mmCIF file of N, CA, C and O in Angstrom:
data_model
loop_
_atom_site.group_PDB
_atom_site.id
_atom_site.type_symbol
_atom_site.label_atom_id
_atom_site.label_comp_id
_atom_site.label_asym_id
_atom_site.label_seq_id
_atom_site.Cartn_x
_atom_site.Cartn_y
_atom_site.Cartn_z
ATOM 1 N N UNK A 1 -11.457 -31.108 -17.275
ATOM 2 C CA UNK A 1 -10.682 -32.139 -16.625
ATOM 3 C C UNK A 1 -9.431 -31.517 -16.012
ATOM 4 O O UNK A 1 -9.032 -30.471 -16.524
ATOM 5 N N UNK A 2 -8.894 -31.931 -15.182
ATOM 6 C CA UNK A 2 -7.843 -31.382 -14.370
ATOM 7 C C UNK A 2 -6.627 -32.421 -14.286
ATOM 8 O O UNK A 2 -6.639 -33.595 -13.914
ATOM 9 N N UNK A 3 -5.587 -31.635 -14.742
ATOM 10 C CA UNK A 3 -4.630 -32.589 -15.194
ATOM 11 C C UNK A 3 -3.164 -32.052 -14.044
ATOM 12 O O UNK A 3 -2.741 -30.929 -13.771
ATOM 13 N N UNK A 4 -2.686 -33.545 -13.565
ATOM 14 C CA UNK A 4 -1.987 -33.201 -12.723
ATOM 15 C C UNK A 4 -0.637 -33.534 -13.157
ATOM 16 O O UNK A 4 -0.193 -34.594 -13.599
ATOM 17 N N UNK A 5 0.025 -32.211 -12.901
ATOM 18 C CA UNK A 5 1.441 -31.660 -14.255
ATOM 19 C C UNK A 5 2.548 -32.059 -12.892
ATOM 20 O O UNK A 5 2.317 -32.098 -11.684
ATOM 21 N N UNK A 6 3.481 -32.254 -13.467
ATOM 22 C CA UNK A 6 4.785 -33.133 -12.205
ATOM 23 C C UNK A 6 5.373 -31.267 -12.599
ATOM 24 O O UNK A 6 5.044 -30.493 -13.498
ATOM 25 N N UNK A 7 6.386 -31.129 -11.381
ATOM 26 C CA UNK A 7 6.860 -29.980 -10.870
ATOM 27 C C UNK A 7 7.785 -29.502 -11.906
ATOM 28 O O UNK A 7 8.145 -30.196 -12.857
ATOM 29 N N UNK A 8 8.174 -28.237 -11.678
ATOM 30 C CA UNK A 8 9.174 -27.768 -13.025
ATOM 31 C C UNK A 8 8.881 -26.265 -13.366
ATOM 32 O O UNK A 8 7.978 -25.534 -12.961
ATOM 33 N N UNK A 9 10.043 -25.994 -14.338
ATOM 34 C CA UNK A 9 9.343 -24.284 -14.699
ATOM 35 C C UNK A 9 8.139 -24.539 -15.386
ATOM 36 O O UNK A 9 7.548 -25.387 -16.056
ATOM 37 N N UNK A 10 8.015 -22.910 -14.697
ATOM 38 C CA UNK A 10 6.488 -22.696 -15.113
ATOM 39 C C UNK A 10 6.707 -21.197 -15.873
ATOM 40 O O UNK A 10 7.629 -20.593 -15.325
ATOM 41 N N UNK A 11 6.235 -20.606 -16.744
ATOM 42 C CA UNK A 11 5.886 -19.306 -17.576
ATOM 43 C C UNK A 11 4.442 -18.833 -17.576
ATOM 44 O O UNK A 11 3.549 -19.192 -18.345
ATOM 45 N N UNK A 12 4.371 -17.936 -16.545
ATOM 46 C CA UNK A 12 2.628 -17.275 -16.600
ATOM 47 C C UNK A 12 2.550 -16.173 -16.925
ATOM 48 O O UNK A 12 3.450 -15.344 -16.795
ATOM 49 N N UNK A 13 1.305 -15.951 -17.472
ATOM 50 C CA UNK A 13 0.849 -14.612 -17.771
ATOM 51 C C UNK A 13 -0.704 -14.485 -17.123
ATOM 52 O O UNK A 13 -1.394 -15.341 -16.569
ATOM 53 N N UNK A 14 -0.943 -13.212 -17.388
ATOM 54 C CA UNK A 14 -2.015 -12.891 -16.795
ATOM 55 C C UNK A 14 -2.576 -13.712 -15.616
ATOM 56 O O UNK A 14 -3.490 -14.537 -15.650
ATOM 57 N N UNK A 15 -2.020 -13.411 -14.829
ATOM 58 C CA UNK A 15 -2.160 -14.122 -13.239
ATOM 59 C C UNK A 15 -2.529 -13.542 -12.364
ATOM 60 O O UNK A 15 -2.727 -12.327 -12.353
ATOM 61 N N UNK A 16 -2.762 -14.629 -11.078
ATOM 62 C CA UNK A 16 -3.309 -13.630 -9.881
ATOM 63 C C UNK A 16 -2.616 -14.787 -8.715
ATOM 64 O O UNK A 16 -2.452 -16.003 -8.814
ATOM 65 N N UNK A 17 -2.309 -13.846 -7.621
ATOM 66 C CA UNK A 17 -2.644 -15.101 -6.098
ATOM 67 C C UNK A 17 -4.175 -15.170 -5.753
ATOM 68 O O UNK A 17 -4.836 -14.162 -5.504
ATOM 69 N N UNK A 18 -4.717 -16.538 -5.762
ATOM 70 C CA UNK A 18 -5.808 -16.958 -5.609
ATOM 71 C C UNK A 18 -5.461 -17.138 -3.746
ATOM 72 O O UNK A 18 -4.392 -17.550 -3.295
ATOM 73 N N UNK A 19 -6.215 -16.870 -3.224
ATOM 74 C CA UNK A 19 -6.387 -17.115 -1.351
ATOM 75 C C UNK A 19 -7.432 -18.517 -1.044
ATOM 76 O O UNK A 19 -8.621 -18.218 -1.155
ATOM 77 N N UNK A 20 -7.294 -19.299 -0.849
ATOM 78 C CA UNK A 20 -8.104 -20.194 -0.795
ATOM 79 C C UNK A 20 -8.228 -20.197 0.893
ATOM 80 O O UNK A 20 -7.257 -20.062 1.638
ATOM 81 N N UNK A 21 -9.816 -20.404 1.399
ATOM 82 C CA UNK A 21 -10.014 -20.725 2.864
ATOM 83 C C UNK A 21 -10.874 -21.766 2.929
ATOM 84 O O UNK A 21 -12.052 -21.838 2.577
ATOM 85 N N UNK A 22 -9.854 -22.897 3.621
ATOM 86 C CA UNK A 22 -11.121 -24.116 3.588
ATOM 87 C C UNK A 22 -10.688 -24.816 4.976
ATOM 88 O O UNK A 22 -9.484 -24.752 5.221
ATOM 89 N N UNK A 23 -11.529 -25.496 5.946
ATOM 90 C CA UNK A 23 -11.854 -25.584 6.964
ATOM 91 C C UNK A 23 -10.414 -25.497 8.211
ATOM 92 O O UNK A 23 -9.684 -26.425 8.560
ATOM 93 N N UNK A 24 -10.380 -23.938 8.693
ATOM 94 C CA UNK A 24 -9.373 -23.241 9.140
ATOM 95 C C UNK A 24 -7.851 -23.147 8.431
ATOM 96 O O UNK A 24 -6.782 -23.213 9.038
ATOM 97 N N UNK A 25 -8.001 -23.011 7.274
ATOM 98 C CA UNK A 25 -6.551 -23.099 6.911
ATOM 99 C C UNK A 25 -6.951 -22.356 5.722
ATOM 100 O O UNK A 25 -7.907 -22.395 4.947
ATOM 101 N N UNK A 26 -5.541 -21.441 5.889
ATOM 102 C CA UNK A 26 -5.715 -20.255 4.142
ATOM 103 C C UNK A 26 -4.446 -20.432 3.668
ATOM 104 O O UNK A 26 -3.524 -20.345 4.480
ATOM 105 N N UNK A 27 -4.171 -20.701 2.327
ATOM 106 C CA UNK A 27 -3.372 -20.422 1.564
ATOM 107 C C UNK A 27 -3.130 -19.650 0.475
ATOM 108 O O UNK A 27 -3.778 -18.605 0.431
ATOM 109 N N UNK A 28 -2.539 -19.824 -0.227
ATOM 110 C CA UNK A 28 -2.172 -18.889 -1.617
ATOM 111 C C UNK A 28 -1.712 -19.645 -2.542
ATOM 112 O O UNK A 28 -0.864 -20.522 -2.376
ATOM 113 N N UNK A 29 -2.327 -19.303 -3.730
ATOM 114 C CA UNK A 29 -1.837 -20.144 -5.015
ATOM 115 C C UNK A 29 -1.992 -19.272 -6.465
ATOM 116 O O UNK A 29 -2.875 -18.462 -6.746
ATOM 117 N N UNK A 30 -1.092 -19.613 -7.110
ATOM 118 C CA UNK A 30 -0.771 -18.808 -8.519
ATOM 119 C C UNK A 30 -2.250 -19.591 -9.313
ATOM 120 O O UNK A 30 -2.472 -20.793 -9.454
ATOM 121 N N UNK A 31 -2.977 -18.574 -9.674
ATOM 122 C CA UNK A 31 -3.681 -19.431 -11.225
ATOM 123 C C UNK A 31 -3.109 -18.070 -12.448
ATOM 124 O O UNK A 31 -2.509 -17.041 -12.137
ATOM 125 N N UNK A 32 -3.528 -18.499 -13.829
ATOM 126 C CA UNK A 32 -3.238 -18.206 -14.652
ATOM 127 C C UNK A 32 -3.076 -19.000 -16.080
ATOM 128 O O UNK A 32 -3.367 -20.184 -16.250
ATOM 129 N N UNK A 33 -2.555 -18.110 -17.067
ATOM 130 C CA UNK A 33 -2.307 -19.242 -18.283
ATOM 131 C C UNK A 33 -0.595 -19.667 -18.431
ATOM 132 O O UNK A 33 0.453 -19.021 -18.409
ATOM 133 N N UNK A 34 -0.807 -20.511 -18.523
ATOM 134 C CA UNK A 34 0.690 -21.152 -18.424
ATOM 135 C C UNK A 34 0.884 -21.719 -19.806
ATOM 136 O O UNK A 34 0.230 -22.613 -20.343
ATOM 137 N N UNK A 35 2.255 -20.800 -20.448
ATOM 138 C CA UNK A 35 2.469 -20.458 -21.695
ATOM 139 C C UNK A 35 3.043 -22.528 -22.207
ATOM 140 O O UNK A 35 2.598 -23.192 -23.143
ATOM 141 N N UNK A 36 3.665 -22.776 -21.588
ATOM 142 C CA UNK A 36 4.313 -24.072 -21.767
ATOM 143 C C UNK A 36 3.378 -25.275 -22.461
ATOM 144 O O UNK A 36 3.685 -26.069 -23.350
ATOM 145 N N UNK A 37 1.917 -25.090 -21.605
ATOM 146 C CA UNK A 37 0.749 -26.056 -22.564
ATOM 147 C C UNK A 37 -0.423 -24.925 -22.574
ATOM 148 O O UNK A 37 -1.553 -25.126 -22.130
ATOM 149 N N UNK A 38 -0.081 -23.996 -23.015
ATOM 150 C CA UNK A 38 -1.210 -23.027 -23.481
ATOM 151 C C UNK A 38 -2.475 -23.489 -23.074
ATOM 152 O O UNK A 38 -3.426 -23.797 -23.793
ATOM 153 N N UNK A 39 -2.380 -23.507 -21.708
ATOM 154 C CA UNK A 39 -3.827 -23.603 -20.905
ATOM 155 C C UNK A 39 -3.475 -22.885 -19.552
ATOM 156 O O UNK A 39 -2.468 -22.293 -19.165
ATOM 157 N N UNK A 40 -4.688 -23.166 -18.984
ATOM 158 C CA UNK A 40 -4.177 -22.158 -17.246
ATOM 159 C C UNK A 40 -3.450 -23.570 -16.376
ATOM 160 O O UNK A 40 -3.255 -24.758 -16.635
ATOM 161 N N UNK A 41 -3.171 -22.524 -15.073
ATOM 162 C CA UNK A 41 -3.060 -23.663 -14.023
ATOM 163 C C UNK A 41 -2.523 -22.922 -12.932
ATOM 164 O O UNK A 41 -1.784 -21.942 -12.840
ATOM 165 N N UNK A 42 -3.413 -24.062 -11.717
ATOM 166 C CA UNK A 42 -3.494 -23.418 -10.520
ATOM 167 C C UNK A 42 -2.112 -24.178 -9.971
ATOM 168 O O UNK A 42 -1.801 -25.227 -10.534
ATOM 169 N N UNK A 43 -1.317 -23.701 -8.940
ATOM 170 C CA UNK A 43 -0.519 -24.158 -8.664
ATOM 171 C C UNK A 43 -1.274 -24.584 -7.334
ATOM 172 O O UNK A 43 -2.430 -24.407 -6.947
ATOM 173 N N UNK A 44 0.357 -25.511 -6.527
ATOM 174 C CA UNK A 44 -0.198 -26.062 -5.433
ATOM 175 C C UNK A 44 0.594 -24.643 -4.423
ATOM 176 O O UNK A 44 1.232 -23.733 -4.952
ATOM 177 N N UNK A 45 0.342 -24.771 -2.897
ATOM 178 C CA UNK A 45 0.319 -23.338 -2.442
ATOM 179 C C UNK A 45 2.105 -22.971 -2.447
ATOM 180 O O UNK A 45 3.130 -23.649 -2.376
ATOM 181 N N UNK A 46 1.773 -21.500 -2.573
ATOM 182 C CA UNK A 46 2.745 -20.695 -3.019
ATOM 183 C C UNK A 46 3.890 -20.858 -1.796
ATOM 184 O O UNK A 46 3.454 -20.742 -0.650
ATOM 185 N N UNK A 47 5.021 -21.064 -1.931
ATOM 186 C CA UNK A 47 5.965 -20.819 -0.795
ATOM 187 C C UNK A 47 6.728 -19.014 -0.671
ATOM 188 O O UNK A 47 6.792 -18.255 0.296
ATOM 189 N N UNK A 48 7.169 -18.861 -2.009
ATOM 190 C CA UNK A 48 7.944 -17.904 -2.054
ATOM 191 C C UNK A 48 7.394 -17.211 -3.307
ATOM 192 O O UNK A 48 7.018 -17.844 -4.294
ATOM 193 N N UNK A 49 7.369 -15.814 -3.205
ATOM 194 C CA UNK A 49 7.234 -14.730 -4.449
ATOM 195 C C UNK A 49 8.684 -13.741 -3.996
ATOM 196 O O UNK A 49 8.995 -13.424 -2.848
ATOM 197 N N UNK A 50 9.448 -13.376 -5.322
ATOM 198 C CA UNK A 50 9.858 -11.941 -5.365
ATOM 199 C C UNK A 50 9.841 -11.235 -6.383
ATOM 200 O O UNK A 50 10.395 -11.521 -7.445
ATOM 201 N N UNK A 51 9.045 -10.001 -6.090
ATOM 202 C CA UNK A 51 8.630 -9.312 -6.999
ATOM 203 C C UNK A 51 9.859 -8.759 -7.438
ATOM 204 O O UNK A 51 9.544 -7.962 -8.322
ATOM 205 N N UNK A 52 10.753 -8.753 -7.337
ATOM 206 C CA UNK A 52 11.772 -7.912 -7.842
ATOM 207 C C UNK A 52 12.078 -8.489 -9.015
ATOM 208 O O UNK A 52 12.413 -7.960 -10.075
ATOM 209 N N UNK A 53 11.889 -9.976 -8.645
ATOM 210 C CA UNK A 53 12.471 -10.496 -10.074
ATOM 211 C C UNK A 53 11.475 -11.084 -10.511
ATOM 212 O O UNK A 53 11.580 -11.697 -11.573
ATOM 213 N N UNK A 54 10.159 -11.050 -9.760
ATOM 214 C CA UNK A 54 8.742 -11.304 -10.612
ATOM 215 C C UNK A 54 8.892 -12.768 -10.915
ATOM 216 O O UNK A 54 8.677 -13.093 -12.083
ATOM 217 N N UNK A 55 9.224 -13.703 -10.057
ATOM 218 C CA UNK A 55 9.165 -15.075 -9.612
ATOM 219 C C UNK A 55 8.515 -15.798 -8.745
ATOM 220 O O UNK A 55 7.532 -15.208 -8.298
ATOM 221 N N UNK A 56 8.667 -16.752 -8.372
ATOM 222 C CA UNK A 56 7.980 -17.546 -7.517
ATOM 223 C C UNK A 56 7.770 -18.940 -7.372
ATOM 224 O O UNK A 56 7.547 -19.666 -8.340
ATOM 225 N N UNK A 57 7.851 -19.459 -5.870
ATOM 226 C CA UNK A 57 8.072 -21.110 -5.607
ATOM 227 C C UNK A 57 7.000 -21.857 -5.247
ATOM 228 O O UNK A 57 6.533 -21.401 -4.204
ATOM 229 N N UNK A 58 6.548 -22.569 -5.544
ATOM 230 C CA UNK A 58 5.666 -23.685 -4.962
ATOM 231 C C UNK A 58 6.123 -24.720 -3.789
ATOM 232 O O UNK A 58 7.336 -24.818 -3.608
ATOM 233 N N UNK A 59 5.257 -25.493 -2.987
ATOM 234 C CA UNK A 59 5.118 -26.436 -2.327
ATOM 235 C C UNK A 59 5.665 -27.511 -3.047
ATOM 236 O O UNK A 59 6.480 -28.270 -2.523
ATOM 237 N N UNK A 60 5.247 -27.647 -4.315
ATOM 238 C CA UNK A 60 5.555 -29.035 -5.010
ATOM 239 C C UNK A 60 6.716 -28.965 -5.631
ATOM 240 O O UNK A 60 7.300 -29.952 -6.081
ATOM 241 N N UNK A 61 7.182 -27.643 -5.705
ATOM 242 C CA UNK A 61 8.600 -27.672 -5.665
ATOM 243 C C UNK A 61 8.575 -26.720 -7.407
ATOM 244 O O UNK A 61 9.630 -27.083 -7.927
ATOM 245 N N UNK A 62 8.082 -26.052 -8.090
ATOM 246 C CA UNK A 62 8.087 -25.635 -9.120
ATOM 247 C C UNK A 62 8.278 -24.585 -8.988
ATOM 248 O O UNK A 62 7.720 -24.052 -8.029
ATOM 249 N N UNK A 63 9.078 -23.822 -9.793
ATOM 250 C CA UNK A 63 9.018 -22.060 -9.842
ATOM 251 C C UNK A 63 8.800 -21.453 -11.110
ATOM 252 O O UNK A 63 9.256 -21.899 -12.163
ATOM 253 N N UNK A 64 8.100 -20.434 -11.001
ATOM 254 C CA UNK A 64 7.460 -19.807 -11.906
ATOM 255 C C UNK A 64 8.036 -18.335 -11.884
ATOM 256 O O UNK A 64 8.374 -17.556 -10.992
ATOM 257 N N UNK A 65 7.990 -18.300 -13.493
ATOM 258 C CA UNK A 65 8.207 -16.981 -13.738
ATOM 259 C C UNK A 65 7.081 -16.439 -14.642
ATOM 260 O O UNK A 65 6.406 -16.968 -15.526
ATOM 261 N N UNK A 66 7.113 -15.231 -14.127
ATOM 262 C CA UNK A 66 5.877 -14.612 -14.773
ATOM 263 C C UNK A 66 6.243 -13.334 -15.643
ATOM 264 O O UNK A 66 7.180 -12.573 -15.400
ATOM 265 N N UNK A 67 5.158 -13.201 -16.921
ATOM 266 C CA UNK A 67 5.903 -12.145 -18.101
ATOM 267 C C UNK A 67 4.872 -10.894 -17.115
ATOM 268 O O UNK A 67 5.215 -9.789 -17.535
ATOM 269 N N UNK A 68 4.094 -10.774 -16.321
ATOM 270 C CA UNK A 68 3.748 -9.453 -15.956
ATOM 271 C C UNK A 68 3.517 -9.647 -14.580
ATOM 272 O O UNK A 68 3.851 -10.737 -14.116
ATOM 273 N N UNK A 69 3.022 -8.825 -13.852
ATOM 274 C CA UNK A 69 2.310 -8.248 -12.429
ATOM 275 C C UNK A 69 1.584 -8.929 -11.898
ATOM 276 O O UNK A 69 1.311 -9.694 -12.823
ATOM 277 N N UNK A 70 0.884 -9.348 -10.863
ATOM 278 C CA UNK A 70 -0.120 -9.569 -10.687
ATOM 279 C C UNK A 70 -1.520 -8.904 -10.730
ATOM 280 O O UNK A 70 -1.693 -7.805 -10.204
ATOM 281 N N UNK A 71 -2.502 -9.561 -11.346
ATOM 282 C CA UNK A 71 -3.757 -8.768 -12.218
ATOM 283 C C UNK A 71 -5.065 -9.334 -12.787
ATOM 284 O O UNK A 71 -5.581 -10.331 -12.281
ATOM 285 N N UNK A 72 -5.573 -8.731 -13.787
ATOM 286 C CA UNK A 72 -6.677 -9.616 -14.088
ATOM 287 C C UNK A 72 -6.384 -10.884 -14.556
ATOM 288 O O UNK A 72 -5.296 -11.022 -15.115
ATOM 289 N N UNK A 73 -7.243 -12.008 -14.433
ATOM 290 C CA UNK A 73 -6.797 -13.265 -14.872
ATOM 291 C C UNK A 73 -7.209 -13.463 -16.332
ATOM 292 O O UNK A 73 -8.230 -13.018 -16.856
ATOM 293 N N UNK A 74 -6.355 -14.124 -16.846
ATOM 294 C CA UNK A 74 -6.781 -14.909 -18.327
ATOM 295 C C UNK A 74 -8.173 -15.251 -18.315
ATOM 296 O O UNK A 74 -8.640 -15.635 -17.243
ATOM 297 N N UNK A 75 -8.811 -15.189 -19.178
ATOM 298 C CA UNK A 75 -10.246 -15.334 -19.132
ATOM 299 C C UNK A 75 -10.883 -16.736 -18.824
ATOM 300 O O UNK A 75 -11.886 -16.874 -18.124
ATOM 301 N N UNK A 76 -9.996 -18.055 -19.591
ATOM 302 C CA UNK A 76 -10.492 -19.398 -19.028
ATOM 303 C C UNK A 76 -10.367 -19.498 -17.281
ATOM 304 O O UNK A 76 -11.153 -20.102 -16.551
ATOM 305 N N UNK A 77 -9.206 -18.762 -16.876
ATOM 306 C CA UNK A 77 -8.941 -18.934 -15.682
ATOM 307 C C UNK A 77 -10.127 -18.421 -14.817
ATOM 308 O O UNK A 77 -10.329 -19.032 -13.767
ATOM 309 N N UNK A 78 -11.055 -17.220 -15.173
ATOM 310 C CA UNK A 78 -11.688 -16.408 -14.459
ATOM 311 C C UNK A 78 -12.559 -17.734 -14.643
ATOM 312 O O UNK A 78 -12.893 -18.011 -13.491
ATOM 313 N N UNK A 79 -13.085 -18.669 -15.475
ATOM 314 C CA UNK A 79 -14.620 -19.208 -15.564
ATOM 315 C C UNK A 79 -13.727 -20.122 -14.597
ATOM 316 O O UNK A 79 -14.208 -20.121 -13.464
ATOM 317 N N UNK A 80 -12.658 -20.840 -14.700
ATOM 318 C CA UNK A 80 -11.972 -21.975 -13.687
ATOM 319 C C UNK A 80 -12.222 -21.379 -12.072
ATOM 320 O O UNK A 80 -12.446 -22.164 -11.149
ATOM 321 N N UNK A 81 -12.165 -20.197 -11.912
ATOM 322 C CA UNK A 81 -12.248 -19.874 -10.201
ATOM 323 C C UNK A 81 -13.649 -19.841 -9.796
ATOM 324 O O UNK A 81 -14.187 -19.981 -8.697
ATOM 325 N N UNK A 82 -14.221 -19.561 -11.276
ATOM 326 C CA UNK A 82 -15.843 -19.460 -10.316
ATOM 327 C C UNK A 82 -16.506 -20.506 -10.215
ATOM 328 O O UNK A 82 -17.555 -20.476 -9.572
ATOM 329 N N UNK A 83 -15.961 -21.964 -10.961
ATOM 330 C CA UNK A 83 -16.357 -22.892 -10.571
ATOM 331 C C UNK A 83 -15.669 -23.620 -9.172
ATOM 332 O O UNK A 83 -16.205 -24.412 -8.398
ATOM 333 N N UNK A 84 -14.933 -23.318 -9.157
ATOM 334 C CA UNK A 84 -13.937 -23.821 -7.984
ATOM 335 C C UNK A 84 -14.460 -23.165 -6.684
ATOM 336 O O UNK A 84 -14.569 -23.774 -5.620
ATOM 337 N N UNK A 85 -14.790 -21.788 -6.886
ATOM 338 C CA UNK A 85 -15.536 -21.282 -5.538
ATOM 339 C C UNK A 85 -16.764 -21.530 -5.301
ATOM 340 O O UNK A 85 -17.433 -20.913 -4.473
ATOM 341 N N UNK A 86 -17.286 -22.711 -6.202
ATOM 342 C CA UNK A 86 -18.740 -23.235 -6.294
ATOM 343 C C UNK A 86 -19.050 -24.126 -4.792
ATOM 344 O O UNK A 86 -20.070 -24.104 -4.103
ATOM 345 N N UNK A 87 -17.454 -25.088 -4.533
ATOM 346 C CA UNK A 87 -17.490 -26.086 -4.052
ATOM 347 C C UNK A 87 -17.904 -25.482 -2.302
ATOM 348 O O UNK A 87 -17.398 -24.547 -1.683
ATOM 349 N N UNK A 88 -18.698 -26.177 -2.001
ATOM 350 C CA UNK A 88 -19.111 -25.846 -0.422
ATOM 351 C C UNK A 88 -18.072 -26.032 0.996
ATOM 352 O O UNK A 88 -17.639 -27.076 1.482
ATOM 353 N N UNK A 89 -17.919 -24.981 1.324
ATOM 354 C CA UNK A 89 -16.799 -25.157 2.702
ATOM 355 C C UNK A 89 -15.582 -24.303 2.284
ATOM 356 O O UNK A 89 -14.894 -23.723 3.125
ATOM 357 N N UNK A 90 -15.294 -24.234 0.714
ATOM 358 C CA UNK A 90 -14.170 -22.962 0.215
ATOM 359 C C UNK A 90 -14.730 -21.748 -0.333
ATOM 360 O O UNK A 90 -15.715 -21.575 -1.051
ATOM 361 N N UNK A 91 -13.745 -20.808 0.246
ATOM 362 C CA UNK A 91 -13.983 -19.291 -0.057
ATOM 363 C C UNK A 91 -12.469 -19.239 -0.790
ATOM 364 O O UNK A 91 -11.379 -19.687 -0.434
ATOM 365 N N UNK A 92 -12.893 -18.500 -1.957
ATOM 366 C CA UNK A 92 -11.690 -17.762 -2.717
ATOM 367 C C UNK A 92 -11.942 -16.332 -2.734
ATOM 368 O O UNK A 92 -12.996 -15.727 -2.537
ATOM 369 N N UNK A 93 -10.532 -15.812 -3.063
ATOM 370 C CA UNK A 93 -10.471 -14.278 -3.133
ATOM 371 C C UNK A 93 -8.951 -14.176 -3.794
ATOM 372 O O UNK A 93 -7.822 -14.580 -3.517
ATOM 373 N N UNK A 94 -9.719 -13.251 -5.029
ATOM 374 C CA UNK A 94 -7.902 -12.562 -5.683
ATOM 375 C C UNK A 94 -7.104 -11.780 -4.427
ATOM 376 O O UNK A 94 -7.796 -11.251 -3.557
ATOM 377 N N UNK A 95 -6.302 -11.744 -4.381
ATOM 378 C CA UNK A 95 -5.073 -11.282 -3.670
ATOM 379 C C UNK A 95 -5.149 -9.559 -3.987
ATOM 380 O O UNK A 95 -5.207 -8.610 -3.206
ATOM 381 N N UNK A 96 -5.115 -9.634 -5.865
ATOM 382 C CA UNK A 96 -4.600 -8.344 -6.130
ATOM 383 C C UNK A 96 -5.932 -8.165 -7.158
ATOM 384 O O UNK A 96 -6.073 -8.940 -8.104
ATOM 385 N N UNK A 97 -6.646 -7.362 -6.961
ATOM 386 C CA UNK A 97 -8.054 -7.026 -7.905
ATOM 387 C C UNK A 97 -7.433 -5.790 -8.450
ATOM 388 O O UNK A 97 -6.990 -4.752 -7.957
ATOM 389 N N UNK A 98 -7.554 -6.256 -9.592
ATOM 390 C CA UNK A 98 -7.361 -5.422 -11.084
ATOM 391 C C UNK A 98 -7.714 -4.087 -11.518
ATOM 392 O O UNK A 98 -7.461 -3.725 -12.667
#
């Protein structure tokens, strides 16, 4: 089930930018496990990253900080993308392969 979380900090680990392409339009979005309800979650698309300080803004207005790099994903997250790239008309792709 997919639960839709109102904006705010976020704490991720083991994350990736997910690229989503669906009918002419690509974006970018954080998935991962998000320490706050110890489950994953995809954000809505990414506005701002800086790696310097290993942060990052959303559309919906949330920023996230992350305890590492971008990389392999949390393992629920990996079964969450391959169902999500199931859906017909979207192509996903990690950003940063591990």
């Amino acid at each position: 089930m997919i639960q839709k979380i109102p904006p705010g900090p976020v704490t991720m680990s083991d994350w990736n930018f997910v690229i989503v392409e669906y009918q002419g339009h690509v974006v970018e979005k954080f998935l991962g496990y998000y320490y706050e309800l110890q489950h994953i979650r995809f954000s809505s698309q990414v506005i701002e990253y800086d790696p310097q300080s290993n942060t990052g803004k959303t559309w919906s207005g949330s920023k996230y900080f992350f305890l590492d790099r971008p990389g392999p994903l949390y393992p629920l997250a990996q079964i969450y993308l391959a169902h999500f790239s199931r859906n017909e008309g979207i192509r996903v792709r990690l950003k940063y392969q591990g």
